[in-house]
Short mmCIF file of C-alpha atoms in Angstrom, two decimals:
data_model
loop_
_atom_site.label_atom_id
_atom_site.label_comp_id
_atom_site.label_asym_id
_atom_site.label_seq_id
_atom_site.Cartn_x
_atom_site.Cartn_y
_atom_site.Cartn_z
CA UNK P 1 11.74 18.61 -28.05
CA UNK P 2 12.78 21.05 -25.35
CA UNK P 3 13.56 19.44 -22.03
CA UNK P 4 11.44 20.54 -19.08
CA UNK P 5 13.24 22.09 -16.14
CA UNK P 6 12.45 21.07 -12.58
CA UNK P 7 12.15 23.75 -9.92
CA UNK P 8 12.11 23.59 -6.14
CA UNK P 9 11.54 25.71 -3.05
CA UNK P 10 13.10 25.40 0.41
CA UNK P 11 11.91 27.19 3.53
CA UNK P 12 13.79 27.09 6.85
CA UNK P 13 11.82 28.33 9.87
CA UNK P 14 9.49 30.08 7.44
CA UNK P 15 12.28 31.88 5.56
CA UNK P 16 12.52 31.19 1.82
CA UNK P 17 16.18 30.38 1.10
CA UNK P 18 15.62 28.99 -2.40
CA UNK P 19 17.44 31.78 -4.25
CA UNK P 20 20.60 31.19 -2.26
CA UNK P 21 20.58 27.47 -3.02
CA UNK P 22 20.04 27.49 -6.79
CA UNK P 23 23.75 27.50 -7.66
CA UNK P 24 24.82 24.93 -5.07
CA UNK P 25 22.10 22.24 -4.82
CA UNK P 26 23.31 18.97 -6.37
CA UNK P 27 20.52 16.66 -5.22
CA UNK P 28 17.20 16.64 -3.38
CA UNK P 29 15.60 13.40 -2.23
CA UNK P 30 12.26 13.04 -0.43
CA UNK P 31 10.69 9.78 0.74
CA UNK P 32 7.00 9.60 1.64
CA UNK P 33 6.07 6.34 3.37
CA UNK P 34 2.60 4.93 4.08
CA UNK P 35 2.85 4.20 7.78
CA UNK P 36 4.23 5.25 11.11
CA UNK P 37 7.81 5.55 9.88
CA UNK P 38 8.91 9.16 9.49
CA UNK P 39 9.03 10.67 6.04
CA UNK P 40 12.57 11.75 5.25
CA UNK P 41 14.28 14.35 3.09
CA UNK P 42 17.85 15.25 2.25
CA UNK P 43 19.48 18.11 0.36
CA UNK P 44 23.03 17.73 -0.97
CA UNK P 45 24.93 20.99 -1.42
CA UNK P 46 28.20 21.96 -3.08
CA UNK P 47 29.95 23.46 -0.06
CA UNK P 48 33.00 24.97 -1.76
CA UNK P 49 35.10 26.93 0.75
CA UNK P 50 32.58 26.16 3.51
CA UNK P 51 30.40 29.04 2.34
CA UNK P 52 27.09 27.71 3.68
CA UNK P 53 25.74 28.80 7.05
CA UNK P 54 24.64 25.69 8.93
CA UNK P 55 20.92 25.50 9.78
CA UNK P 56 20.16 24.55 13.37
CA UNK P 57 19.08 21.02 14.18
CA UNK P 58 15.36 21.12 14.92
CA UNK P 59 14.63 23.95 12.50
CA UNK P 60 11.35 23.64 10.60
CA UNK P 61 11.86 22.83 6.92
CA UNK P 62 9.50 22.71 3.95
CA UNK P 63 10.50 21.47 0.50
CA UNK P 64 8.41 21.98 -2.61
CA UNK P 65 8.89 20.55 -6.11
CA UNK P 66 7.45 21.47 -9.48
CA UNK P 67 8.12 22.21 -13.13
CA UNK P 68 9.21 25.52 -14.64
CA UNK P 69 6.21 27.55 -15.75
CA UNK P 70 4.17 26.43 -12.77
CA UNK P 71 4.36 26.62 -9.00
CA UNK P 72 5.94 24.23 -6.53
CA UNK P 73 3.90 21.81 -4.43
CA UNK P 74 4.95 21.14 -0.85
CA UNK P 75 6.21 17.54 -0.77
CA UNK P 76 7.83 17.53 2.66
CA UNK P 77 7.30 19.16 6.06
CA UNK P 78 9.47 18.34 9.02
CA UNK P 79 12.44 19.22 11.18
CA UNK P 80 16.17 19.32 10.39
CA UNK P 81 17.54 16.14 11.93
CA UNK P 82 21.19 15.95 10.91
CA UNK P 83 23.87 17.95 9.12
CA UNK P 84 26.82 16.13 7.58
CA UNK P 85 29.96 17.57 5.99
CA UNK P 86 32.14 15.47 3.71
CA UNK P 87 35.27 16.33 1.79
CA UNK P 88 38.80 15.40 0.99
CA UNK P 89 41.86 16.16 -1.06
CA UNK P 90 40.88 16.41 -4.71
CA UNK P 91 37.15 15.91 -4.16
CA UNK P 92 35.87 19.19 -2.77
CA UNK P 93 33.40 19.77 0.03
CA UNK P 94 29.79 18.62 0.27
CA UNK P 95 27.15 19.39 2.87
CA UNK P 96 24.07 17.20 3.38
CA UNK P 97 21.06 18.47 5.31
CA UNK P 98 18.78 15.64 6.45
CA UNK P 99 15.29 16.01 7.90
CA UNK P 100 12.48 13.87 9.29
CA UNK P 101 8.76 14.53 9.36
CA UNK P 102 8.57 13.58 13.05
CA UNK P 103 10.65 15.50 15.58
CA UNK P 104 12.05 12.68 17.69
CA UNK P 105 13.88 15.10 19.98
CA UNK P 106 10.62 16.01 21.70
CA UNK P 107 7.93 14.15 23.63
CA UNK P 108 6.76 12.11 20.65
CA UNK P 109 9.14 9.31 21.65
CA UNK P 110 8.73 9.73 25.41
CA UNK P 111 7.33 6.66 27.16
CA UNK P 112 4.13 7.25 29.12
CA UNK P 113 1.74 5.45 31.46
CA UNK P 114 -1.83 6.68 31.02
CA UNK P 115 -5.32 5.47 30.22
CA UNK P 116 -8.75 6.72 29.22
CA UNK P 117 -12.08 5.08 30.02
CA UNK P 118 -15.18 5.03 27.79
CA UNK P 119 -13.80 7.36 25.14
CA UNK P 120 -13.67 7.70 21.36
CA UNK P 121 -10.48 7.28 19.37
CA UNK P 122 -10.63 10.78 17.88
CA UNK P 123 -10.77 12.43 21.30
CA UNK P 124 -8.05 10.24 22.81
CA UNK P 125 -5.67 10.70 19.87
CA UNK P 126 -6.16 14.48 19.90
CA UNK P 127 -5.57 14.79 23.66
CA UNK P 128 -2.56 12.50 23.84
CA UNK P 129 -1.13 14.02 20.67
CA UNK P 130 -1.24 17.49 22.22
CA UNK P 131 0.48 16.11 25.32
CA UNK P 132 3.25 14.85 23.01
CA UNK P 133 3.75 18.28 21.45
CA UNK P 134 1.64 18.03 18.29
CA UNK P 135 -0.49 21.03 17.38
CA UNK P 136 -3.13 19.04 15.52
CA UNK P 137 -4.14 15.38 15.21
CA UNK P 138 -6.78 14.66 12.58
CA UNK P 139 -8.57 11.31 12.64
CA UNK P 140 -10.83 10.28 9.77
CA UNK P 141 -14.52 10.38 10.84
CA UNK P 142 -14.92 6.61 10.33
CA UNK P 143 -12.14 6.05 12.87
CA UNK P 144 -12.73 8.98 15.20
CA UNK P 145 -16.05 7.47 16.30
CA UNK P 146 -14.52 4.13 17.37
CA UNK P 147 -15.30 3.82 21.08
CA UNK P 148 -13.72 1.55 23.65
CA UNK P 149 -14.22 1.11 27.34
CA UNK P 150 -10.49 1.33 27.95
CA UNK P 151 -7.61 2.93 26.05
CA UNK P 152 -4.13 2.51 27.49
CA UNK P 153 -0.62 3.73 26.84
CA UNK P 154 1.50 1.28 28.81
CA UNK P 155 5.15 2.24 28.87
CA UNK P 156 5.08 3.35 25.24
CA UNK P 157 5.44 6.62 23.39
CA UNK P 158 2.62 8.40 21.60
CA UNK P 159 4.20 7.34 18.30
CA UNK P 160 4.20 3.68 19.36
CA UNK P 161 0.68 3.85 20.79
CA UNK P 162 -0.73 5.53 17.68
CA UNK P 163 1.01 3.04 15.36
CA UNK P 164 -0.25 0.07 17.39
CA UNK P 165 -3.78 1.45 17.59
CA UNK P 166 -3.81 2.20 13.87
CA UNK P 167 -2.88 -1.40 13.15
CA UNK P 168 -5.68 -2.64 15.43
CA UNK P 169 -8.37 -0.57 13.71
CA UNK P 170 -7.09 -0.99 10.15
CA UNK P 171 -5.66 2.49 9.75
CA UNK P 172 -2.52 4.32 8.70
CA UNK P 173 -0.94 6.82 11.10
CA UNK P 174 1.45 9.50 9.98
CA UNK P 175 3.25 12.52 11.46
CA UNK P 176 3.98 15.56 9.30
CA UNK P 177 5.90 18.24 11.16
CA UNK P 178 3.73 19.39 14.07
CA UNK P 179 0.64 17.61 12.72
CA UNK P 180 -0.51 14.00 12.52
CA UNK P 181 -3.24 12.14 10.66
CA UNK P 182 -4.92 8.76 10.97
CA UNK P 183 -6.85 7.43 7.98
CA UNK P 184 -8.47 4.11 7.03
CA UNK P 185 -5.85 1.89 5.45
CA UNK P 186 -6.09 1.36 1.68
CA UNK P 187 -9.02 3.79 1.45
CA UNK P 188 -7.29 6.37 -0.73
CA UNK P 189 -8.76 9.06 1.53
CA UNK P 190 -7.25 11.95 3.45
CA UNK P 191 -8.07 12.57 7.12
CA UNK P 192 -10.77 15.02 6.01
CA UNK P 193 -12.40 12.33 3.88
CA UNK P 194 -11.32 13.70 0.50
CA UNK P 195 -9.91 11.43 -2.22
CA UNK P 196 -6.14 11.45 -2.62
CA UNK P 197 -5.08 12.37 -6.18
CA UNK P 198 -4.77 9.33 -8.44
CA UNK P 199 -1.50 8.94 -10.35
CA UNK P 200 -1.32 7.60 -13.90
CA UNK P 201 1.88 5.89 -15.07
CA UNK P 202 1.48 5.64 -18.85
CA UNK P 203 3.98 4.13 -21.28
CA UNK P 204 4.84 6.62 -24.02
CA UNK P 205 3.95 9.51 -21.73
CA UNK P 206 5.40 9.71 -18.20
CA UNK P 207 6.30 6.07 -17.45
CA UNK P 208 10.08 5.54 -17.49
CA UNK P 209 10.33 1.92 -16.30
CA UNK P 210 8.49 -0.70 -14.26
CA UNK P 211 9.20 -3.86 -12.27
CA UNK P 212 5.89 -5.44 -11.26
CA UNK P 213 4.70 -8.82 -10.03
CA UNK P 214 0.92 -8.50 -10.47
CA UNK P 215 0.08 -11.77 -8.69
CA UNK P 216 1.81 -13.59 -5.85
CA UNK P 217 0.28 -16.18 -3.55
CA UNK P 218 2.77 -16.64 -0.71
CA UNK P 219 0.84 -14.22 1.56
CA UNK P 220 -2.61 -15.25 0.37
CA UNK P 221 -5.11 -16.57 2.95
CA UNK P 222 -8.75 -17.58 2.79
CA UNK P 223 -9.67 -16.40 6.30
CA UNK P 224 -8.26 -14.23 9.08
CA UNK P 225 -8.91 -14.97 12.75
CA UNK P 226 -8.31 -13.22 16.07
CA UNK P 227 -8.90 -14.74 19.51
CA UNK P 228 -10.42 -12.95 22.50
CA UNK P 229 -11.38 -14.01 26.01
CA UNK P 230 -15.01 -13.85 27.14
CA UNK P 231 -14.96 -13.44 30.95
CA UNK P 232 -18.70 -14.04 31.26
CA UNK P 233 -18.44 -17.51 29.74
CA UNK P 234 -14.86 -18.02 30.92
CA UNK P 235 -13.59 -19.24 27.57
CA UNK P 236 -11.65 -18.19 24.50
CA UNK P 237 -13.58 -17.20 21.38
CA UNK P 238 -12.55 -16.40 17.82
CA UNK P 239 -13.61 -13.69 15.39
CA UNK P 240 -13.27 -14.66 11.73
CA UNK P 241 -13.17 -12.46 8.63
CA UNK P 242 -13.19 -13.80 5.09
CA UNK P 243 -10.49 -12.62 2.70
CA UNK P 244 -11.68 -9.92 0.35
CA UNK P 245 -10.54 -11.86 -2.70
CA UNK P 246 -8.75 -15.13 -2.01
CA UNK P 247 -6.87 -16.68 -4.91
CA UNK P 248 -7.92 -19.92 -6.56
CA UNK P 249 -7.11 -22.94 -4.43
CA UNK P 250 -6.19 -20.91 -1.32
CA UNK P 251 -7.36 -22.75 1.82
CA UNK P 252 -5.07 -21.49 4.62
CA UNK P 253 -6.34 -19.46 7.58
CA UNK P 254 -4.17 -16.85 9.28
CA UNK P 255 -4.50 -16.60 13.08
CA UNK P 256 -3.32 -13.30 14.57
CA UNK P 257 -0.40 -13.90 16.91
CA UNK P 258 -1.72 -11.76 19.77
CA UNK P 259 -5.21 -11.98 21.26
CA UNK P 260 -7.58 -9.03 21.77
CA UNK P 261 -9.36 -7.73 24.86
CA UNK P 262 -12.94 -8.05 23.64
CA UNK P 263 -15.12 -9.08 20.72
CA UNK P 264 -15.23 -5.68 18.99
CA UNK P 265 -11.47 -5.25 19.17
CA UNK P 266 -10.92 -8.79 17.91
CA UNK P 267 -13.28 -8.20 14.98
CA UNK P 268 -11.48 -4.97 14.07
CA UNK P 269 -8.11 -6.72 14.29
CA UNK P 270 -9.24 -9.54 11.99
CA UNK P 271 -10.60 -7.02 9.49
CA UNK P 272 -7.29 -5.16 9.64
CA UNK P 273 -5.42 -8.40 8.89
CA UNK P 274 -7.75 -9.00 5.94
CA UNK P 275 -7.00 -5.54 4.55
CA UNK P 276 -3.29 -6.14 4.96
CA UNK P 277 -3.55 -9.48 3.19
CA UNK P 278 -5.30 -7.77 0.30
CA UNK P 279 -2.32 -5.42 -0.11
CA UNK P 280 0.15 -8.30 -0.36
CA UNK P 281 -1.41 -10.03 -3.37
CA UNK P 282 1.06 -8.40 -5.75
CA UNK P 283 3.09 -5.28 -6.36
CA UNK P 284 6.33 -3.83 -7.56
CA UNK P 285 7.63 -0.44 -8.59
CA UNK P 286 7.40 2.16 -11.33
CA UNK P 287 9.48 5.20 -12.13
CA UNK P 288 7.76 8.20 -13.72
CA UNK P 289 8.59 11.78 -14.65
CA UNK P 290 8.55 13.97 -11.56
CA UNK P 291 5.08 14.35 -10.06
CA UNK P 292 4.69 16.37 -6.83
CA UNK P 293 1.12 15.17 -6.28
CA UNK P 294 2.10 11.52 -5.73
CA UNK P 295 1.33 10.39 -2.18
CA UNK P 296 1.54 7.15 -0.25
CA UNK P 297 -1.86 5.41 0.07
CA UNK P 298 -3.15 6.96 -3.16
CA UNK P 299 -3.87 4.85 -6.25
CA UNK P 300 -1.63 4.48 -9.29
CA UNK P 301 -3.00 3.39 -12.66
CA UNK P 302 -0.41 1.60 -14.80
CA UNK P 303 -1.16 1.92 -18.51
CA UNK P 304 0.67 0.44 -21.49
CA UNK P 305 3.07 -1.93 -19.72
CA UNK P 306 1.30 -5.08 -20.97
CA UNK P 307 -2.01 -6.91 -20.48
CA UNK P 308 -2.13 -8.52 -17.05
CA UNK P 309 0.22 -5.91 -15.61
CA UNK P 310 -1.81 -2.83 -16.50
CA UNK P 311 -4.28 -1.93 -13.78
CA UNK P 312 -4.69 -0.10 -10.49
CA UNK P 313 -2.30 -0.44 -7.56
CA UNK P 314 -1.97 1.12 -4.11
CA UNK P 315 1.07 3.37 -3.61
CA UNK P 316 3.12 2.07 -0.68
CA UNK P 317 5.81 4.75 -0.80
CA UNK P 318 6.97 7.66 -2.94
CA UNK P 319 10.58 8.72 -3.50
CA UNK P 320 11.25 12.03 -5.21
CA UNK P 321 14.72 12.29 -6.78
CA UNK P 322 15.90 15.62 -8.20
CA UNK P 323 19.53 16.01 -9.22
CA UNK P 324 21.68 18.48 -11.08
CA UNK P 325 22.04 17.16 -14.61
CA UNK P 326 19.87 14.11 -13.92
CA UNK P 327 16.46 15.73 -13.91
CA UNK P 328 13.58 14.79 -11.64
CA UNK P 329 11.94 11.40 -11.31
CA UNK P 330 9.32 9.98 -8.97
CA UNK P 331 9.68 6.35 -7.89
CA UNK P 332 6.56 4.56 -6.63
CA UNK P 333 6.47 1.32 -4.64
CA UNK P 334 3.18 -0.41 -5.42
CA UNK P 335 0.97 -3.00 -3.73
CA UNK P 336 -2.65 -4.19 -3.74
CA UNK P 337 -3.33 -4.84 -7.45
CA UNK P 338 -6.92 -4.25 -8.52
CA UNK P 339 -8.98 -4.16 -11.68
CA UNK P 340 -7.26 -5.82 -14.63
CA UNK P 341 -3.92 -6.21 -12.85
CA UNK P 342 -3.00 -9.89 -12.84
CA UNK P 343 -5.64 -10.78 -15.44
CA UNK P 344 -4.69 -11.38 -19.07
CA UNK P 345 -8.09 -11.83 -20.71
CA UNK P 346 -6.87 -12.04 -24.30
CA UNK P 347 -7.86 -15.12 -26.27
CA UNK P 348 -5.13 -17.72 -26.73
CA UNK P 349 -4.14 -19.10 -30.12
CA UNK P 350 -5.94 -22.34 -30.88
CA UNK P 351 -3.79 -25.31 -31.80
CA UNK P 352 -3.17 -25.71 -35.50
CA UNK P 353 -4.21 -28.56 -37.76
CA UNK P 354 -1.94 -31.48 -38.64
CA UNK P 355 -0.51 -29.35 -41.41
CA UNK P 356 0.34 -26.64 -38.90
CA UNK P 357 -2.12 -23.97 -40.09
CA UNK P 358 -3.68 -21.91 -37.28
CA UNK P 359 -7.46 -21.75 -37.08
CA UNK P 360 -7.60 -18.36 -35.32
CA UNK P 361 -5.43 -15.42 -34.43
CA UNK P 362 -4.57 -14.13 -30.96
CA UNK P 363 -1.94 -14.62 -28.29
CA UNK P 364 -0.15 -17.85 -27.58
CA UNK P 365 -1.51 -19.30 -24.35
CA UNK P 366 1.04 -20.33 -21.72
CA UNK P 367 1.36 -24.10 -21.92
CA UNK P 368 -0.76 -24.30 -25.08
CA UNK P 369 -0.20 -27.11 -27.62
CA UNK P 370 1.65 -24.69 -29.90
CA UNK P 371 4.20 -24.09 -27.12
CA UNK P 372 4.61 -27.73 -26.20
CA UNK P 373 5.23 -28.89 -29.78
#
């Protein structure tokens, strides 16, 4: 079977420099995370004789990945953040170009003091994002309509404010180059409301390896609570949200550490905690053949690992690894098991007779008489 060949594209400030890199690229790595942390990318180059012209820090960079015979898909947009040269006697020269999706040299990280009264989240995020140097901030319609009597940025940057606000309303905030998006957490939706492409990791096809814990109970709670102060009645009150799917025997309640300003905000915060708890019920990682469509917050269907592990998971992060001689793989960090994940519904073997003959066929149940004998 002929081995597929991975291809890539690299644009710096809109100029396609791919052709000049083909002979000297040794590795490309891209990490796509699910939250406010910047996506990152790095390109390792064989810098023999210092032949490469250094790109400027802050230059716009786009990296696409794909397979020969098709086109590349843009997997990273951002700004050049760092350039590192390494070398030594007997080991040659290497140049590493690193980039981040958020340009932290600009106003994105600048602390501000501002507020907005009686406004919707979509309008506030768009206005304050423009003030921070972003050209476009898209907020999912379900979030854009969230209205509060008072929005405040108190000695924090736009990045910090957006991340904090996203956590309060149960959303994920992300910066990509000059743009930013805010989407409902664990929804599998883009900011425009479209479904993110679902990834299938199938044994015997594209699944290389897996390391998955489909069920874990240490972060499992029955209820989630947030306190808020009612000035009219001059007393503290609590908003409670039931867990979406608490495990058997789970009785603990999780109280949010910080209180909220009003009832609506407290309710949203408790719901956000419930969503987060749902993500922590299990997870792990899979490695598959390179797939440029994999995105954080999308779903991944694991097929053929084994009953109880197979099922649907939420992608927490994506790492693309392309190397000279090593091919291209996509590593997925997974959380939030759903469907059949964590459920082995096969029938267990019934205990045999005194003579040891089995009365039915099937799997051996954990802790069954046949195991204890």
